[in-house]
């Protein structure tokens, strides 16, 4: 009889197309993993993997078995979740994925609150880009993901938590010569954005209606902290999510902040999980806490506006 362990090992091989990386993911030696795959092939009576020098490929039946194995592993995981977590809300292990433009701003205030209200919860975090989170969520390696909506992936269910508005940040010239007017900052080629692959970049470009990103200087920044430092040193302007301002905006930073006229551009923050997961009530309870913290961050942004760090609304 084949085992769930063999299916998990084969799933890792199917994803990585490499025995060494698959063994590393599964925390076993490469020879031990290879032996398990060979035993699986013997039990199924077919060849799953074409072994080549330096690389491997799945056979046609191997690709089909990999898809079926993924579904079996997800069902097995959901079965365990149903049995373990049914009596108690937000207890036991929970694998949460978060995109980098949310994690450092929402989680620091959320985690202590979550620990206080649900001390039996064992939260494990995974921070990476949206595409990877959705892949890992779909194949059962994550329970739930916190990201920007909407998402287009079959088999997943989404919950909107709150909206996070954008703020235009420009350098504040020391000599009075200010080339970065709001209109110029949005239409020019000095709008600093995250590198390719970050959904925040796509949202900013969509708002500015400047899809000709090839004309923009590519800095390859992977964090909002880096971009904020570049703006402060006069390299350009950026669209910053309001959620990030309490952390990224220091009182001594030589920058100007501009709010937008209504309807204010924003991104939708939400959670996504598999429709088949039995832990929907857990995810909804987690969502209520995240929304509570998100509203607090919005209030902090409003307080910043009252201090004059954010100008009167402007039109895009």
PDB file of C-alpha atoms in Angstrom:
ATOM      1  CA  UNK A   1       0.000   0.000   0.000  1.00  0.00           C
ATOM      2  CA  UNK A   2       1.328   3.427  -0.912  1.00  0.00           C
ATOM      3  CA  UNK A   3       1.729   5.939   1.924  1.00  0.00           C
ATOM      4  CA  UNK A   4       1.023   9.624   2.349  1.00  0.00           C
ATOM      5  CA  UNK A   5       4.726  10.107   3.008  1.00  0.00           C
ATOM      6  CA  UNK A   6       5.591   8.679  -0.419  1.00  0.00           C
ATOM      7  CA  UNK A   7       3.016  10.962  -2.047  1.00  0.00           C
ATOM      8  CA  UNK A   8       4.450  13.970  -0.210  1.00  0.00           C
ATOM      9  CA  UNK A   9       7.976  13.097  -1.353  1.00  0.00           C
ATOM     10  CA  UNK A  10       6.809  12.638  -4.931  1.00  0.00           C
ATOM     11  CA  UNK A  11       4.943  15.957  -4.778  1.00  0.00           C
ATOM     12  CA  UNK A  12       8.189  17.698  -3.802  1.00  0.00           C
ATOM     13  CA  UNK A  13      10.014  16.033  -6.701  1.00  0.00           C
ATOM     14  CA  UNK A  14       7.246  17.102  -9.085  1.00  0.00           C
ATOM     15  CA  UNK A  15       7.491  20.723  -7.942  1.00  0.00           C
ATOM     16  CA  UNK A  16      11.277  21.053  -7.941  1.00  0.00           C
ATOM     17  CA  UNK A  17      12.156  18.668 -10.798  1.00  0.00           C
ATOM     18  CA  UNK A  18      15.266  17.977  -8.740  1.00  0.00           C
ATOM     19  CA  UNK A  19      15.926  15.227  -6.193  1.00  0.00           C
ATOM     20  CA  UNK A  20      18.361  17.298  -4.128  1.00  0.00           C
ATOM     21  CA  UNK A  21      16.034  20.273  -3.658  1.00  0.00           C
ATOM     22  CA  UNK A  22      13.073  17.975  -3.026  1.00  0.00           C
ATOM     23  CA  UNK A  23      15.038  16.106  -0.348  1.00  0.00           C
ATOM     24  CA  UNK A  24      15.994  19.407   1.283  1.00  0.00           C
ATOM     25  CA  UNK A  25      12.346  20.486   1.417  1.00  0.00           C
ATOM     26  CA  UNK A  26      11.334  17.135   2.957  1.00  0.00           C
ATOM     27  CA  UNK A  27      14.266  17.177   5.430  1.00  0.00           C
ATOM     28  CA  UNK A  28      15.628  13.770   4.404  1.00  0.00           C
ATOM     29  CA  UNK A  29      18.698  12.610   2.504  1.00  0.00           C
ATOM     30  CA  UNK A  30      18.612  12.422  -1.280  1.00  0.00           C
ATOM     31  CA  UNK A  31      19.254   8.634  -1.378  1.00  0.00           C
ATOM     32  CA  UNK A  32      16.382   8.065   1.073  1.00  0.00           C
ATOM     33  CA  UNK A  33      14.037  10.160  -1.045  1.00  0.00           C
ATOM     34  CA  UNK A  34      15.091   8.380  -4.248  1.00  0.00           C
ATOM     35  CA  UNK A  35      14.425   5.031  -2.607  1.00  0.00           C
ATOM     36  CA  UNK A  36      10.923   6.113  -1.583  1.00  0.00           C
ATOM     37  CA  UNK A  37      10.151   7.247  -5.141  1.00  0.00           C
ATOM     38  CA  UNK A  38      11.406   3.927  -6.524  1.00  0.00           C
ATOM     39  CA  UNK A  39       9.196   2.028  -4.079  1.00  0.00           C
ATOM     40  CA  UNK A  40       6.230   4.173  -5.097  1.00  0.00           C
ATOM     41  CA  UNK A  41       6.889   3.375  -8.766  1.00  0.00           C
ATOM     42  CA  UNK A  42       7.095  -0.333  -7.933  1.00  0.00           C
ATOM     43  CA  UNK A  43       3.826  -0.287  -6.015  1.00  0.00           C
ATOM     44  CA  UNK A  44       2.032   1.633  -8.776  1.00  0.00           C
ATOM     45  CA  UNK A  45       3.586  -0.454 -11.521  1.00  0.00           C
ATOM     46  CA  UNK A  46       4.652   2.491 -13.676  1.00  0.00           C
ATOM     47  CA  UNK A  47       7.546   4.891 -14.174  1.00  0.00           C
ATOM     48  CA  UNK A  48       6.831   8.329 -12.716  1.00  0.00           C
ATOM     49  CA  UNK A  49      10.174  10.054 -13.290  1.00  0.00           C
ATOM     50  CA  UNK A  50      12.606  10.191 -16.204  1.00  0.00           C
ATOM     51  CA  UNK A  51      16.054  10.389 -14.655  1.00  0.00           C
ATOM     52  CA  UNK A  52      18.544  12.448 -16.640  1.00  0.00           C
ATOM     53  CA  UNK A  53      21.991  13.784 -15.874  1.00  0.00           C
ATOM     54  CA  UNK A  54      21.574  16.998 -13.928  1.00  0.00           C
ATOM     55  CA  UNK A  55      17.791  17.103 -14.243  1.00  0.00           C
ATOM     56  CA  UNK A  56      14.633  15.020 -14.140  1.00  0.00           C
ATOM     57  CA  UNK A  57      11.294  15.097 -15.906  1.00  0.00           C
ATOM     58  CA  UNK A  58       7.919  13.605 -15.102  1.00  0.00           C
ATOM     59  CA  UNK A  59       6.477  10.989 -17.425  1.00  0.00           C
ATOM     60  CA  UNK A  60       2.972  11.486 -18.747  1.00  0.00           C
ATOM     61  CA  UNK A  61       1.547   9.161 -16.087  1.00  0.00           C
ATOM     62  CA  UNK A  62       3.830  10.886 -13.558  1.00  0.00           C
ATOM     63  CA  UNK A  63       2.193  14.247 -14.220  1.00  0.00           C
ATOM     64  CA  UNK A  64      -1.241  12.700 -13.765  1.00  0.00           C
ATOM     65  CA  UNK A  65      -0.210  10.959 -10.536  1.00  0.00           C
ATOM     66  CA  UNK A  66       1.299  14.217  -9.233  1.00  0.00           C
ATOM     67  CA  UNK A  67      -2.039  16.020  -9.682  1.00  0.00           C
ATOM     68  CA  UNK A  68      -3.957  13.212  -7.987  1.00  0.00           C
ATOM     69  CA  UNK A  69      -1.404  13.030  -5.168  1.00  0.00           C
ATOM     70  CA  UNK A  70      -1.771  16.751  -4.524  1.00  0.00           C
ATOM     71  CA  UNK A  71      -5.539  16.400  -4.129  1.00  0.00           C
ATOM     72  CA  UNK A  72      -5.125  13.407  -1.798  1.00  0.00           C
ATOM     73  CA  UNK A  73      -2.635  15.256   0.411  1.00  0.00           C
ATOM     74  CA  UNK A  74      -4.903  18.300   0.654  1.00  0.00           C
ATOM     75  CA  UNK A  75      -7.884  16.105   1.608  1.00  0.00           C
ATOM     76  CA  UNK A  76      -5.776  14.334   4.239  1.00  0.00           C
ATOM     77  CA  UNK A  77      -4.615  17.663   5.677  1.00  0.00           C
ATOM     78  CA  UNK A  78      -8.178  18.986   5.779  1.00  0.00           C
ATOM     79  CA  UNK A  79      -9.306  15.800   7.515  1.00  0.00           C
ATOM     80  CA  UNK A  80      -6.723  16.315  10.268  1.00  0.00           C
ATOM     81  CA  UNK A  81      -7.689  19.987  10.588  1.00  0.00           C
ATOM     82  CA  UNK A  82     -11.350  19.063  10.942  1.00  0.00           C
ATOM     83  CA  UNK A  83     -10.619  16.594  13.743  1.00  0.00           C
ATOM     84  CA  UNK A  84      -8.116  18.718  15.664  1.00  0.00           C
ATOM     85  CA  UNK A  85      -9.586  22.197  15.472  1.00  0.00           C
ATOM     86  CA  UNK A  86     -13.332  21.653  15.462  1.00  0.00           C
ATOM     87  CA  UNK A  87     -13.824  22.158  19.248  1.00  0.00           C
ATOM     88  CA  UNK A  88     -11.677  25.295  19.697  1.00  0.00           C
ATOM     89  CA  UNK A  89     -11.471  28.470  17.654  1.00  0.00           C
ATOM     90  CA  UNK A  90      -7.972  29.439  16.468  1.00  0.00           C
ATOM     91  CA  UNK A  91      -6.065  26.669  18.204  1.00  0.00           C
ATOM     92  CA  UNK A  92      -3.237  24.390  17.077  1.00  0.00           C
ATOM     93  CA  UNK A  93      -1.004  24.995  14.072  1.00  0.00           C
ATOM     94  CA  UNK A  94      -1.899  27.470  11.345  1.00  0.00           C
ATOM     95  CA  UNK A  95       0.312  28.279   8.340  1.00  0.00           C
ATOM     96  CA  UNK A  96      -0.240  31.893   7.271  1.00  0.00           C
ATOM     97  CA  UNK A  97       1.274  33.368   4.111  1.00  0.00           C
ATOM     98  CA  UNK A  98       1.684  37.157   3.778  1.00  0.00           C
ATOM     99  CA  UNK A  99       2.944  39.378   0.959  1.00  0.00           C
ATOM    100  CA  UNK A 100       5.986  41.609   1.758  1.00  0.00           C
ATOM    101  CA  UNK A 101       4.084  44.894   1.347  1.00  0.00           C
ATOM    102  CA  UNK A 102       1.719  43.914   4.185  1.00  0.00           C
ATOM    103  CA  UNK A 103       3.714  41.734   6.601  1.00  0.00           C
ATOM    104  CA  UNK A 104       5.999  44.340   8.277  1.00  0.00           C
ATOM    105  CA  UNK A 105       3.157  46.841   8.741  1.00  0.00           C
ATOM    106  CA  UNK A 106       0.142  44.799   9.811  1.00  0.00           C
ATOM    107  CA  UNK A 107       1.731  41.889  11.681  1.00  0.00           C
ATOM    108  CA  UNK A 108       3.705  43.717  14.426  1.00  0.00           C
ATOM    109  CA  UNK A 109       0.469  45.029  15.930  1.00  0.00           C
ATOM    110  CA  UNK A 110      -1.539  41.904  15.123  1.00  0.00           C
ATOM    111  CA  UNK A 111       0.657  39.154  16.572  1.00  0.00           C
ATOM    112  CA  UNK A 112       0.620  40.307  20.240  1.00  0.00           C
ATOM    113  CA  UNK A 113      -3.152  40.780  20.056  1.00  0.00           C
ATOM    114  CA  UNK A 114      -3.577  37.365  18.500  1.00  0.00           C
ATOM    115  CA  UNK A 115      -1.386  35.724  21.136  1.00  0.00           C
ATOM    116  CA  UNK A 116      -3.326  37.388  23.943  1.00  0.00           C
ATOM    117  CA  UNK A 117      -6.752  36.383  22.648  1.00  0.00           C
ATOM    118  CA  UNK A 118      -5.859  32.934  21.308  1.00  0.00           C
ATOM    119  CA  UNK A 119      -2.849  31.606  23.262  1.00  0.00           C
ATOM    120  CA  UNK A 120      -3.424  28.036  21.990  1.00  0.00           C
ATOM    121  CA  UNK A 121      -2.720  29.097  18.404  1.00  0.00           C
ATOM    122  CA  UNK A 122       0.644  28.053  16.940  1.00  0.00           C
ATOM    123  CA  UNK A 123       1.098  30.479  14.047  1.00  0.00           C
ATOM    124  CA  UNK A 124       3.719  29.812  11.367  1.00  0.00           C
ATOM    125  CA  UNK A 125       4.444  32.633   8.938  1.00  0.00           C
ATOM    126  CA  UNK A 126       5.562  32.566   5.320  1.00  0.00           C
ATOM    127  CA  UNK A 127       6.399  35.883   3.614  1.00  0.00           C
ATOM    128  CA  UNK A 128       6.672  35.865  -0.180  1.00  0.00           C
ATOM    129  CA  UNK A 129       5.042  37.200  -3.336  1.00  0.00           C
ATOM    130  CA  UNK A 130       1.423  36.618  -4.324  1.00  0.00           C
ATOM    131  CA  UNK A 131       1.981  34.026  -7.066  1.00  0.00           C
ATOM    132  CA  UNK A 132       4.009  31.785  -4.754  1.00  0.00           C
ATOM    133  CA  UNK A 133       1.483  32.136  -1.934  1.00  0.00           C
ATOM    134  CA  UNK A 134      -1.364  31.088  -4.211  1.00  0.00           C
ATOM    135  CA  UNK A 135       0.574  28.071  -5.465  1.00  0.00           C
ATOM    136  CA  UNK A 136       1.401  26.938  -1.938  1.00  0.00           C
ATOM    137  CA  UNK A 137      -2.158  27.581  -0.793  1.00  0.00           C
ATOM    138  CA  UNK A 138      -3.629  25.565  -3.662  1.00  0.00           C
ATOM    139  CA  UNK A 139      -1.418  22.528  -3.032  1.00  0.00           C
ATOM    140  CA  UNK A 140      -1.937  22.529   0.745  1.00  0.00           C
ATOM    141  CA  UNK A 141       1.388  23.890   1.982  1.00  0.00           C
ATOM    142  CA  UNK A 142      -0.381  26.957   3.434  1.00  0.00           C
ATOM    143  CA  UNK A 143      -3.699  27.201   5.272  1.00  0.00           C
ATOM    144  CA  UNK A 144      -4.531  30.829   4.518  1.00  0.00           C
ATOM    145  CA  UNK A 145      -2.928  33.855   2.861  1.00  0.00           C
ATOM    146  CA  UNK A 146      -3.072  37.589   3.589  1.00  0.00           C
ATOM    147  CA  UNK A 147      -2.681  39.639   0.409  1.00  0.00           C
ATOM    148  CA  UNK A 148      -4.205  42.166  -1.981  1.00  0.00           C
ATOM    149  CA  UNK A 149      -7.480  41.319  -3.678  1.00  0.00           C
ATOM    150  CA  UNK A 150      -8.835  40.382  -6.126  1.00  0.00           C
ATOM    151  CA  UNK A 151      -7.260  37.037  -6.948  1.00  0.00           C
ATOM    152  CA  UNK A 152      -8.047  34.811  -9.912  1.00  0.00           C
ATOM    153  CA  UNK A 153      -7.492  31.222  -8.856  1.00  0.00           C
ATOM    154  CA  UNK A 154     -10.139  28.452  -8.962  1.00  0.00           C
ATOM    155  CA  UNK A 155     -10.877  26.591  -5.753  1.00  0.00           C
ATOM    156  CA  UNK A 156     -10.092  29.520  -3.447  1.00  0.00           C
ATOM    157  CA  UNK A 157     -12.387  31.669  -1.318  1.00  0.00           C
ATOM    158  CA  UNK A 158     -11.653  35.315  -0.442  1.00  0.00           C
ATOM    159  CA  UNK A 159     -12.653  37.640   2.397  1.00  0.00           C
ATOM    160  CA  UNK A 160     -12.241  41.430   2.152  1.00  0.00           C
ATOM    161  CA  UNK A 161     -10.865  42.988   5.353  1.00  0.00           C
ATOM    162  CA  UNK A 162     -10.277  46.703   4.701  1.00  0.00           C
ATOM    163  CA  UNK A 163      -9.025  49.179   2.091  1.00  0.00           C
ATOM    164  CA  UNK A 164      -5.542  50.659   2.222  1.00  0.00           C
ATOM    165  CA  UNK A 165      -5.281  54.037   0.476  1.00  0.00           C
ATOM    166  CA  UNK A 166      -2.282  55.247  -1.524  1.00  0.00           C
ATOM    167  CA  UNK A 167      -0.328  58.394  -0.678  1.00  0.00           C
ATOM    168  CA  UNK A 168       2.006  60.197  -3.060  1.00  0.00           C
ATOM    169  CA  UNK A 169       5.460  60.786  -1.513  1.00  0.00           C
ATOM    170  CA  UNK A 170       7.901  63.232  -3.120  1.00  0.00           C
ATOM    171  CA  UNK A 171      11.283  64.669  -2.059  1.00  0.00           C
ATOM    172  CA  UNK A 172      11.219  67.899  -0.098  1.00  0.00           C
ATOM    173  CA  UNK A 173      13.788  70.218  -1.664  1.00  0.00           C
ATOM    174  CA  UNK A 174      16.098  72.035   0.737  1.00  0.00           C
ATOM    175  CA  UNK A 175      16.759  75.021  -1.584  1.00  0.00           C
ATOM    176  CA  UNK A 176      13.152  75.729  -2.545  1.00  0.00           C
ATOM    177  CA  UNK A 177      13.556  74.343  -6.079  1.00  0.00           C
ATOM    178  CA  UNK A 178      10.909  71.605  -6.157  1.00  0.00           C
ATOM    179  CA  UNK A 179      10.675  69.731  -9.495  1.00  0.00           C
ATOM    180  CA  UNK A 180       8.396  67.051  -8.049  1.00  0.00           C
ATOM    181  CA  UNK A 181       4.948  68.588  -8.233  1.00  0.00           C
ATOM    182  CA  UNK A 182       2.227  65.962  -7.778  1.00  0.00           C
ATOM    183  CA  UNK A 183       1.264  66.000 -11.452  1.00  0.00           C
ATOM    184  CA  UNK A 184       4.885  65.766 -12.604  1.00  0.00           C
ATOM    185  CA  UNK A 185       5.645  62.974 -10.161  1.00  0.00           C
ATOM    186  CA  UNK A 186       2.759  60.861 -11.439  1.00  0.00           C
ATOM    187  CA  UNK A 187       3.380  61.447 -15.143  1.00  0.00           C
ATOM    188  CA  UNK A 188       7.176  61.407 -15.285  1.00  0.00           C
ATOM    189  CA  UNK A 189       9.639  58.526 -15.430  1.00  0.00           C
ATOM    190  CA  UNK A 190      10.906  59.029 -11.871  1.00  0.00           C
ATOM    191  CA  UNK A 191       8.083  57.204 -10.108  1.00  0.00           C
ATOM    192  CA  UNK A 192       9.881  54.610  -7.987  1.00  0.00           C
ATOM    193  CA  UNK A 193       8.151  51.231  -7.732  1.00  0.00           C
ATOM    194  CA  UNK A 194       8.862  47.775  -6.401  1.00  0.00           C
ATOM    195  CA  UNK A 195      10.513  45.283  -8.744  1.00  0.00           C
ATOM    196  CA  UNK A 196       8.566  43.036 -11.109  1.00  0.00           C
ATOM    197  CA  UNK A 197       6.499  40.365  -9.413  1.00  0.00           C
ATOM    198  CA  UNK A 198       5.091  42.527  -6.612  1.00  0.00           C
ATOM    199  CA  UNK A 199       1.349  43.141  -6.909  1.00  0.00           C
ATOM    200  CA  UNK A 200       1.811  46.615  -5.397  1.00  0.00           C
ATOM    201  CA  UNK A 201       3.814  47.609  -8.478  1.00  0.00           C
ATOM    202  CA  UNK A 202       1.019  46.485 -10.803  1.00  0.00           C
ATOM    203  CA  UNK A 203      -1.583  48.350  -8.744  1.00  0.00           C
ATOM    204  CA  UNK A 204       0.440  51.569  -8.855  1.00  0.00           C
ATOM    205  CA  UNK A 205       0.978  51.345 -12.606  1.00  0.00           C
ATOM    206  CA  UNK A 206      -2.707  50.643 -13.141  1.00  0.00           C
ATOM    207  CA  UNK A 207      -3.661  53.726 -11.169  1.00  0.00           C
ATOM    208  CA  UNK A 208      -1.194  55.961 -12.998  1.00  0.00           C
ATOM    209  CA  UNK A 209      -2.287  54.538 -16.363  1.00  0.00           C
ATOM    210  CA  UNK A 210       1.369  54.350 -17.387  1.00  0.00           C
ATOM    211  CA  UNK A 211       1.793  50.760 -18.458  1.00  0.00           C
ATOM    212  CA  UNK A 212       4.843  51.714 -20.534  1.00  0.00           C
ATOM    213  CA  UNK A 213       7.066  50.612 -17.660  1.00  0.00           C
ATOM    214  CA  UNK A 214       9.951  50.069 -20.054  1.00  0.00           C
ATOM    215  CA  UNK A 215      10.511  53.824 -20.149  1.00  0.00           C
ATOM    216  CA  UNK A 216      10.961  53.928 -16.388  1.00  0.00           C
ATOM    217  CA  UNK A 217      14.281  53.535 -14.691  1.00  0.00           C
ATOM    218  CA  UNK A 218      14.416  50.091 -13.132  1.00  0.00           C
ATOM    219  CA  UNK A 219      15.898  50.054  -9.624  1.00  0.00           C
ATOM    220  CA  UNK A 220      14.820  46.546  -8.634  1.00  0.00           C
ATOM    221  CA  UNK A 221      13.899  47.547  -5.079  1.00  0.00           C
ATOM    222  CA  UNK A 222      12.245  44.734  -3.188  1.00  0.00           C
ATOM    223  CA  UNK A 223      11.115  46.676  -0.107  1.00  0.00           C
ATOM    224  CA  UNK A 224       9.170  49.838   0.614  1.00  0.00           C
ATOM    225  CA  UNK A 225      11.870  50.861   3.105  1.00  0.00           C
ATOM    226  CA  UNK A 226      14.435  51.069   0.310  1.00  0.00           C
ATOM    227  CA  UNK A 227      12.090  53.064  -1.904  1.00  0.00           C
ATOM    228  CA  UNK A 228      11.285  55.507   0.912  1.00  0.00           C
ATOM    229  CA  UNK A 229      15.010  56.134   1.467  1.00  0.00           C
ATOM    230  CA  UNK A 230      15.498  56.774  -2.255  1.00  0.00           C
ATOM    231  CA  UNK A 231      12.664  59.301  -2.266  1.00  0.00           C
ATOM    232  CA  UNK A 232      14.108  61.046   0.791  1.00  0.00           C
ATOM    233  CA  UNK A 233      17.438  61.363  -1.048  1.00  0.00           C
ATOM    234  CA  UNK A 234      15.894  62.915  -4.142  1.00  0.00           C
ATOM    235  CA  UNK A 235      15.899  59.968  -6.564  1.00  0.00           C
ATOM    236  CA  UNK A 236      12.200  60.216  -7.388  1.00  0.00           C
ATOM    237  CA  UNK A 237       8.673  59.926  -6.030  1.00  0.00           C
ATOM    238  CA  UNK A 238       6.536  56.946  -5.101  1.00  0.00           C
ATOM    239  CA  UNK A 239       3.040  55.772  -4.255  1.00  0.00           C
ATOM    240  CA  UNK A 240       3.121  54.486  -0.687  1.00  0.00           C
ATOM    241  CA  UNK A 241       0.327  52.442   0.909  1.00  0.00           C
ATOM    242  CA  UNK A 242      -1.017  54.330   3.905  1.00  0.00           C
ATOM    243  CA  UNK A 243      -0.541  51.240   6.067  1.00  0.00           C
ATOM    244  CA  UNK A 244       3.226  51.657   5.754  1.00  0.00           C
ATOM    245  CA  UNK A 245       3.407  55.307   6.809  1.00  0.00           C
ATOM    246  CA  UNK A 246       3.538  54.849  10.619  1.00  0.00           C
ATOM    247  CA  UNK A 247       6.687  52.746  10.194  1.00  0.00           C
ATOM    248  CA  UNK A 248       8.375  54.113   7.064  1.00  0.00           C
ATOM    249  CA  UNK A 249       7.793  57.836   7.670  1.00  0.00           C
ATOM    250  CA  UNK A 250      10.240  59.340  10.166  1.00  0.00           C
ATOM    251  CA  UNK A 251       9.744  62.888  11.477  1.00  0.00           C
ATOM    252  CA  UNK A 252      13.114  64.039  10.091  1.00  0.00           C
ATOM    253  CA  UNK A 253      12.605  62.690   6.564  1.00  0.00           C
ATOM    254  CA  UNK A 254      12.816  65.423   3.875  1.00  0.00           C
ATOM    255  CA  UNK A 255       9.674  64.339   2.023  1.00  0.00           C
ATOM    256  CA  UNK A 256       6.225  65.688   1.191  1.00  0.00           C
ATOM    257  CA  UNK A 257       3.049  63.616   1.315  1.00  0.00           C
ATOM    258  CA  UNK A 258      -0.039  64.183  -0.801  1.00  0.00           C
ATOM    259  CA  UNK A 259      -3.467  62.669  -0.409  1.00  0.00           C
ATOM    260  CA  UNK A 260      -5.738  62.196  -3.391  1.00  0.00           C
ATOM    261  CA  UNK A 261      -9.205  63.517  -4.050  1.00  0.00           C
ATOM    262  CA  UNK A 262     -12.090  61.097  -3.787  1.00  0.00           C
ATOM    263  CA  UNK A 263     -12.423  58.454  -5.017  1.00  0.00           C
ATOM    264  CA  UNK A 264      -9.080  57.850  -3.365  1.00  0.00           C
ATOM    265  CA  UNK A 265      -6.887  55.193  -5.023  1.00  0.00           C
ATOM    266  CA  UNK A 266      -6.438  52.215  -2.739  1.00  0.00           C
ATOM    267  CA  UNK A 267      -5.762  48.507  -2.586  1.00  0.00           C
ATOM    268  CA  UNK A 268      -8.112  45.930  -1.119  1.00  0.00           C
ATOM    269  CA  UNK A 269      -6.579  43.895   1.731  1.00  0.00           C
ATOM    270  CA  UNK A 270      -8.061  40.454   2.255  1.00  0.00           C
ATOM    271  CA  UNK A 271      -7.575  36.799   3.091  1.00  0.00           C
ATOM    272  CA  UNK A 272      -7.760  33.749   0.828  1.00  0.00           C
ATOM    273  CA  UNK A 273      -8.132  30.051   1.647  1.00  0.00           C
ATOM    274  CA  UNK A 274      -9.164  26.809  -0.049  1.00  0.00           C
ATOM    275  CA  UNK A 275     -12.910  26.363  -0.388  1.00  0.00           C
ATOM    276  CA  UNK A 276     -12.525  22.792   0.865  1.00  0.00           C
ATOM    277  CA  UNK A 277     -10.814  23.823   4.115  1.00  0.00           C
ATOM    278  CA  UNK A 278     -12.809  22.985   7.265  1.00  0.00           C
ATOM    279  CA  UNK A 279     -11.287  25.960   9.137  1.00  0.00           C
ATOM    280  CA  UNK A 280     -13.362  28.759   7.622  1.00  0.00           C
ATOM    281  CA  UNK A 281     -14.518  29.899  11.086  1.00  0.00           C
ATOM    282  CA  UNK A 282     -10.865  30.145  12.170  1.00  0.00           C
ATOM    283  CA  UNK A 283     -10.002  32.269   9.155  1.00  0.00           C
ATOM    284  CA  UNK A 284     -12.982  34.561   9.706  1.00  0.00           C
ATOM    285  CA  UNK A 285     -11.989  35.051  13.356  1.00  0.00           C
ATOM    286  CA  UNK A 286      -8.423  35.859  12.284  1.00  0.00           C
ATOM    287  CA  UNK A 287      -9.821  38.248   9.691  1.00  0.00           C
ATOM    288  CA  UNK A 288     -11.768  40.171  12.323  1.00  0.00           C
ATOM    289  CA  UNK A 289      -8.572  40.777  14.296  1.00  0.00           C
ATOM    290  CA  UNK A 290      -6.638  41.818  11.185  1.00  0.00           C
ATOM    291  CA  UNK A 291      -9.426  44.212  10.183  1.00  0.00           C
ATOM    292  CA  UNK A 292      -9.410  45.712  13.684  1.00  0.00           C
ATOM    293  CA  UNK A 293      -5.682  46.402  13.471  1.00  0.00           C
ATOM    294  CA  UNK A 294      -6.026  47.701   9.917  1.00  0.00           C
ATOM    295  CA  UNK A 295      -8.586  50.268  11.049  1.00  0.00           C
ATOM    296  CA  UNK A 296      -6.184  51.392  13.774  1.00  0.00           C
ATOM    297  CA  UNK A 297      -3.454  51.954  11.186  1.00  0.00           C
ATOM    298  CA  UNK A 298      -5.909  53.980   9.113  1.00  0.00           C
ATOM    299  CA  UNK A 299      -6.607  56.138  12.153  1.00  0.00           C
ATOM    300  CA  UNK A 300      -2.877  56.713  12.627  1.00  0.00           C
ATOM    301  CA  UNK A 301      -2.659  57.849   9.032  1.00  0.00           C
ATOM    302  CA  UNK A 302      -5.495  60.323   9.685  1.00  0.00           C
ATOM    303  CA  UNK A 303      -3.581  61.643  12.710  1.00  0.00           C
ATOM    304  CA  UNK A 304      -0.524  62.186  10.485  1.00  0.00           C
ATOM    305  CA  UNK A 305      -2.696  64.258   8.159  1.00  0.00           C
ATOM    306  CA  UNK A 306      -3.735  66.515  11.064  1.00  0.00           C
ATOM    307  CA  UNK A 307      -0.089  67.281  11.829  1.00  0.00           C
ATOM    308  CA  UNK A 308       0.392  68.671   8.337  1.00  0.00           C
ATOM    309  CA  UNK A 309       2.610  65.942   7.003  1.00  0.00           C
ATOM    310  CA  UNK A 310      -0.057  65.194   4.369  1.00  0.00           C
ATOM    311  CA  UNK A 311      -1.320  68.024   2.195  1.00  0.00           C
ATOM    312  CA  UNK A 312      -4.837  68.884   1.159  1.00  0.00           C
ATOM    313  CA  UNK A 313      -6.353  66.413  -1.344  1.00  0.00           C
ATOM    314  CA  UNK A 314      -5.162  66.666  -4.918  1.00  0.00           C
ATOM    315  CA  UNK A 315      -6.489  65.178  -8.104  1.00  0.00           C
ATOM    316  CA  UNK A 316      -4.535  62.487  -9.922  1.00  0.00           C
TER     317      UNK A 316
END
